[in-house]
Coordinates of C-alpha atoms and ligand atoms in Angstrom, one line a residue:
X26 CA 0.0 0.0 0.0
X27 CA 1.2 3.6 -0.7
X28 CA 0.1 6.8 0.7
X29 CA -2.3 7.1 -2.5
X30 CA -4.0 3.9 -1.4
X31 CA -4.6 5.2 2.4
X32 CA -6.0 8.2 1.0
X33 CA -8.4 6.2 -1.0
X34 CA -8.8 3.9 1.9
X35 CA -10.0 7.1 3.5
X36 CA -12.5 8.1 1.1
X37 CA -14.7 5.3 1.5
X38 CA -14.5 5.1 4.8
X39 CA -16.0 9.1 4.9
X40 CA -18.4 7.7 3.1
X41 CA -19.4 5.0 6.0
X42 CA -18.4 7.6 8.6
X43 CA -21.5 9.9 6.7
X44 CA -23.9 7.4 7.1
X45 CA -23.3 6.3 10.7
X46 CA -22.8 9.9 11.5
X47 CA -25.0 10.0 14.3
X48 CA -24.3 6.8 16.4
X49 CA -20.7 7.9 16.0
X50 CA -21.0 11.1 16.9
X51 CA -23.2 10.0 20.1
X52 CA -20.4 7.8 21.1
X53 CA -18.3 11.5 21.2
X54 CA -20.8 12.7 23.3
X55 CA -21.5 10.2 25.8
X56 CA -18.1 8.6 26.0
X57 CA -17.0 5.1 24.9
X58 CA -19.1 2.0 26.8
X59 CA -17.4 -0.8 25.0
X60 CA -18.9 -4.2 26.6
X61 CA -15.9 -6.3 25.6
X62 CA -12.4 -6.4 25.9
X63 CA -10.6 -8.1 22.8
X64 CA -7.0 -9.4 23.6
X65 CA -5.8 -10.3 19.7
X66 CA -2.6 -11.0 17.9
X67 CA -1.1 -7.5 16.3
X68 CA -0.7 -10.3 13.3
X69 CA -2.3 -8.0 10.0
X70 CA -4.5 -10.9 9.0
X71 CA -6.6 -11.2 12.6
X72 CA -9.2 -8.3 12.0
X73 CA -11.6 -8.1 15.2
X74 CA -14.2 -5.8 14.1
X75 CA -14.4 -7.4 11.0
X76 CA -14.5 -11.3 12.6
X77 CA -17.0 -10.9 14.8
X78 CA -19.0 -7.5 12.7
X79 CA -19.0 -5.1 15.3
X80 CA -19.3 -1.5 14.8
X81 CA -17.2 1.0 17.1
X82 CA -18.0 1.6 20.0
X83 CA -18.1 -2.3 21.3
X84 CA -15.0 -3.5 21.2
X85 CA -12.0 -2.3 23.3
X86 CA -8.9 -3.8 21.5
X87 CA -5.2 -4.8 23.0
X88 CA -3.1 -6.1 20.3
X89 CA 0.3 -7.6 20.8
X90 CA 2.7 -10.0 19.6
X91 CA 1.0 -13.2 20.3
X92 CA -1.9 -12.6 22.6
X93 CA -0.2 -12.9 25.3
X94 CA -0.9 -11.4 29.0
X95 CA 2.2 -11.1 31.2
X96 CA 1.4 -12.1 34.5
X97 CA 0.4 -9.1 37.0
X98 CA 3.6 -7.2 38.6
X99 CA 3.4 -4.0 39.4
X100 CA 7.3 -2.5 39.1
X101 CA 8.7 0.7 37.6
X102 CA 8.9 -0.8 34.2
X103 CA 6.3 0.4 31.3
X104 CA 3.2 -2.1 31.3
X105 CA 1.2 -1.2 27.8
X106 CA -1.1 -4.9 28.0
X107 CA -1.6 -4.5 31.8
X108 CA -2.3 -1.1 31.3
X109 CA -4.8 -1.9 28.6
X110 CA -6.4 -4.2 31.0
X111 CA -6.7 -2.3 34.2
X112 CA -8.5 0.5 32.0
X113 CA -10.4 -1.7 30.4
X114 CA -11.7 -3.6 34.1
X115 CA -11.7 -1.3 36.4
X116 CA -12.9 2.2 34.5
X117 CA -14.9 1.1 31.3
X118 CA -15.8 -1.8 33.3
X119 CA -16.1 -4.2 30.0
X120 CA -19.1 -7.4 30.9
X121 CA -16.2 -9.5 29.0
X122 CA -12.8 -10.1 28.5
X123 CA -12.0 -12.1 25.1
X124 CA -8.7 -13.6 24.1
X125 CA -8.2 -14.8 20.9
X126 CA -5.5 -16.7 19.1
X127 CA -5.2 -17.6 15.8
X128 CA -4.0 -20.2 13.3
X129 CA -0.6 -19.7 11.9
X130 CA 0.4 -17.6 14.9
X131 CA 3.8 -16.2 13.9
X132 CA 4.7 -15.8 17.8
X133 CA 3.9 -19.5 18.5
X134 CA 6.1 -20.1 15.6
X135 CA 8.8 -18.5 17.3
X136 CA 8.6 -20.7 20.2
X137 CA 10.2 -23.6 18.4
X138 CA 13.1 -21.4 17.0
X139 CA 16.4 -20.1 18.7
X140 CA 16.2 -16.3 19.0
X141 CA 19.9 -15.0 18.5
X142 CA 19.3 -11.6 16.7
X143 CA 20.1 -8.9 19.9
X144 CA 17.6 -6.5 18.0
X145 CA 14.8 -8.6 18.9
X146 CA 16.1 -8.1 22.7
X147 CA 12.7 -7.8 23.9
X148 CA 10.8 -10.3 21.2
X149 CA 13.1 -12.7 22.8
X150 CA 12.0 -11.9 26.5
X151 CA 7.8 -11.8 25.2
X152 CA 8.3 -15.4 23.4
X153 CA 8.8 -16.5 27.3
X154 CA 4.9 -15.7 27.9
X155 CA 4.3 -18.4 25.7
X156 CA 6.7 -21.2 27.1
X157 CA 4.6 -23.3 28.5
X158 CA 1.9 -23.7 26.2
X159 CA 5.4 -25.3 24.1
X160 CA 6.3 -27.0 27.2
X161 CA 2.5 -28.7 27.4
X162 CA 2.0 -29.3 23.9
X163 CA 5.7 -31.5 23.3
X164 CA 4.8 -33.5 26.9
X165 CA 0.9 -34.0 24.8
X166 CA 2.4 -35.1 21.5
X167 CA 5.9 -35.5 21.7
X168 CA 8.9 -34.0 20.1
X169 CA 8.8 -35.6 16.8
X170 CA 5.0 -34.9 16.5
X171 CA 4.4 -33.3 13.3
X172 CA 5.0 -29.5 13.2
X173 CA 1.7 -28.1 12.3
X174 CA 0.1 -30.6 15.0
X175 CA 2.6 -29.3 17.5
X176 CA 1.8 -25.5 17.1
X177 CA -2.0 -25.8 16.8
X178 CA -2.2 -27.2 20.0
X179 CA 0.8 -24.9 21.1
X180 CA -1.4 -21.9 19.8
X181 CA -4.6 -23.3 21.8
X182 CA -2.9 -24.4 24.9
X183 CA -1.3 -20.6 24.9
X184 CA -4.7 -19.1 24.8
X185 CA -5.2 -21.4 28.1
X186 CA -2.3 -20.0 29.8
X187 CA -2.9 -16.1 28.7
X188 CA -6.5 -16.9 30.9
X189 CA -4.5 -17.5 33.9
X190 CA -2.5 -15.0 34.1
X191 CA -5.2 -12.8 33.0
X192 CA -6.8 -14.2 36.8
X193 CA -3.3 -12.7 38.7
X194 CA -4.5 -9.3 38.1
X195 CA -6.3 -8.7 41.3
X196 CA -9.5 -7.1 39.4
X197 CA -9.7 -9.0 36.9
X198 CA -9.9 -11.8 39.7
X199 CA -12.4 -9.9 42.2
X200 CA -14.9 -8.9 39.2
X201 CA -14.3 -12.7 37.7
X202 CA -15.0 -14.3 40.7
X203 CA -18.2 -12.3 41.6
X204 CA -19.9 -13.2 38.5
X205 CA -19.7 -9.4 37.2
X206 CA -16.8 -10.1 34.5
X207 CA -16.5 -13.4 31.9
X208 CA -13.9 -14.7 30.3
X209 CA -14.0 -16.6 26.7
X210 CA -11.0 -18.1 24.9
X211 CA -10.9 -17.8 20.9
X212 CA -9.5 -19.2 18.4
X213 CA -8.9 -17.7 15.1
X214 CA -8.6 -19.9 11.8
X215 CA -7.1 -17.5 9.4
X216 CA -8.0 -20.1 6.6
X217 CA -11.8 -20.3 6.9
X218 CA -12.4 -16.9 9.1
X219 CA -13.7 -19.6 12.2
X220 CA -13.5 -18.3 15.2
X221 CA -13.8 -21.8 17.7
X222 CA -14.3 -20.9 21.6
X223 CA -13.4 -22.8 24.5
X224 CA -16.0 -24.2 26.4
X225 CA -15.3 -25.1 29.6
X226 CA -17.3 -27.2 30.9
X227 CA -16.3 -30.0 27.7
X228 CA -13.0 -28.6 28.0
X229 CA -12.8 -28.5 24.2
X230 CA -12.7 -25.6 21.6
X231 CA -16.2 -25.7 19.7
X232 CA -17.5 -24.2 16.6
X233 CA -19.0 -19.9 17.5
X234 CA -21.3 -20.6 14.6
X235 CA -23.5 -23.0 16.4
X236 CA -24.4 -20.7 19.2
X237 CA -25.8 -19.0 16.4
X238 CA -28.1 -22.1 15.5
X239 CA -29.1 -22.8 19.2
X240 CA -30.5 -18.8 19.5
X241 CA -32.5 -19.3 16.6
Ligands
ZN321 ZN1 -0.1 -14.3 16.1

């Protein structure tokens, strides 16, 4: 894309931005209420408003290299996910937390490979967020397990593990455990545009599509 193509890109969306004029401007006036928190891979082909169709206003969207959550621990360092969360918890006060990984997950990727480059200093230091969904899935299917096998239960297991240490943050846990905050695990299949969630009483990832069945 070049600069021309932004500028188009622009255009058309003045043109949606015209016709939705007034529930946009309305959320300017009364302030963002977003109902859900989205915790999504910065990877360019997961698209959250345009997965699940919502229109702004409902979504409030953390993006990072992986999905990941780094466990709470409140230091002088700079926190931008924990940050996102806390805002997102304890002053918008979202209903719902979502994290969602995805297929092909460049991060999980990672995992497998031996980071030696020092300018990805703190790449290298992130990947360890996602250790022990490797760890788990090579102890599930072994070592010589195929690759693909290996990182789609890496990339499902991780989405596990971002949940609990999305439960150390002590709001996240006090809202959770009150009843007054959910949290849903997604998974993203950039191949078909399927979202699967966990469901946790099965303890399996099933199709989102048939909760739309069931409603109907
Ligand atoms: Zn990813």
């Amino acid at each position: 894309m070049n600069l021309q193509d932004y500028a188009h890109g622009n255009k058309l969306f003045k043109s949606y931005f015209k016709k939705n004029q007034e529930a946009l401007l309305h959320l300017v006036t009364t302030g963002q209420s977003p109902k859900a928190l989205f915790i999504g891979c910065s990877d360019s082909r997961v698209i959250p408003d345009m997965m699940v169709q919502s229109n702004p206003g409902d979504l409030f969207v953390i993006r990072n290299v992986g999905n990941f959550v780094p466990p709470y621990s409140p230091d002088e360092d700079f926190h931008s996910t924990a940050s996102g969360i806390e805002y997102a918890v304890s002053i918008l006060k979202v209903d719902e937390i979502i994290i969602c990984g995805h297929t092909h997950c460049g991060a999980c990727q990672h995992l497998y490979k031996t980071i030696e480059d020092d300018s990805l200093v703190h790449t290298k230091k992130w990947l360890e967020l996602g250790e022990s969904a490797k760890k788990s899935a090579i102890l599930s299917l072994g070592n010589n397990a195929p690759k693909e096998e290996l990182l789609r239960l890496t990339e499902k297991l991780s989405i596990m593990n971002q949940i609990e240490n999305l439960l150390t943050y002590p709001q996240v846990k006090k809202r959770f455990e009150d009843g007054s905050l959910s949290i849903h695990g997604w998974y993203y299949d950039i191949e078909t545009g399927n979202i699967d969630y966990y469901n946790g009483e099965t303890y399996e990832f099933l199709p989102l599509k048939d909760l739309v069945n069931k409603s109907k």
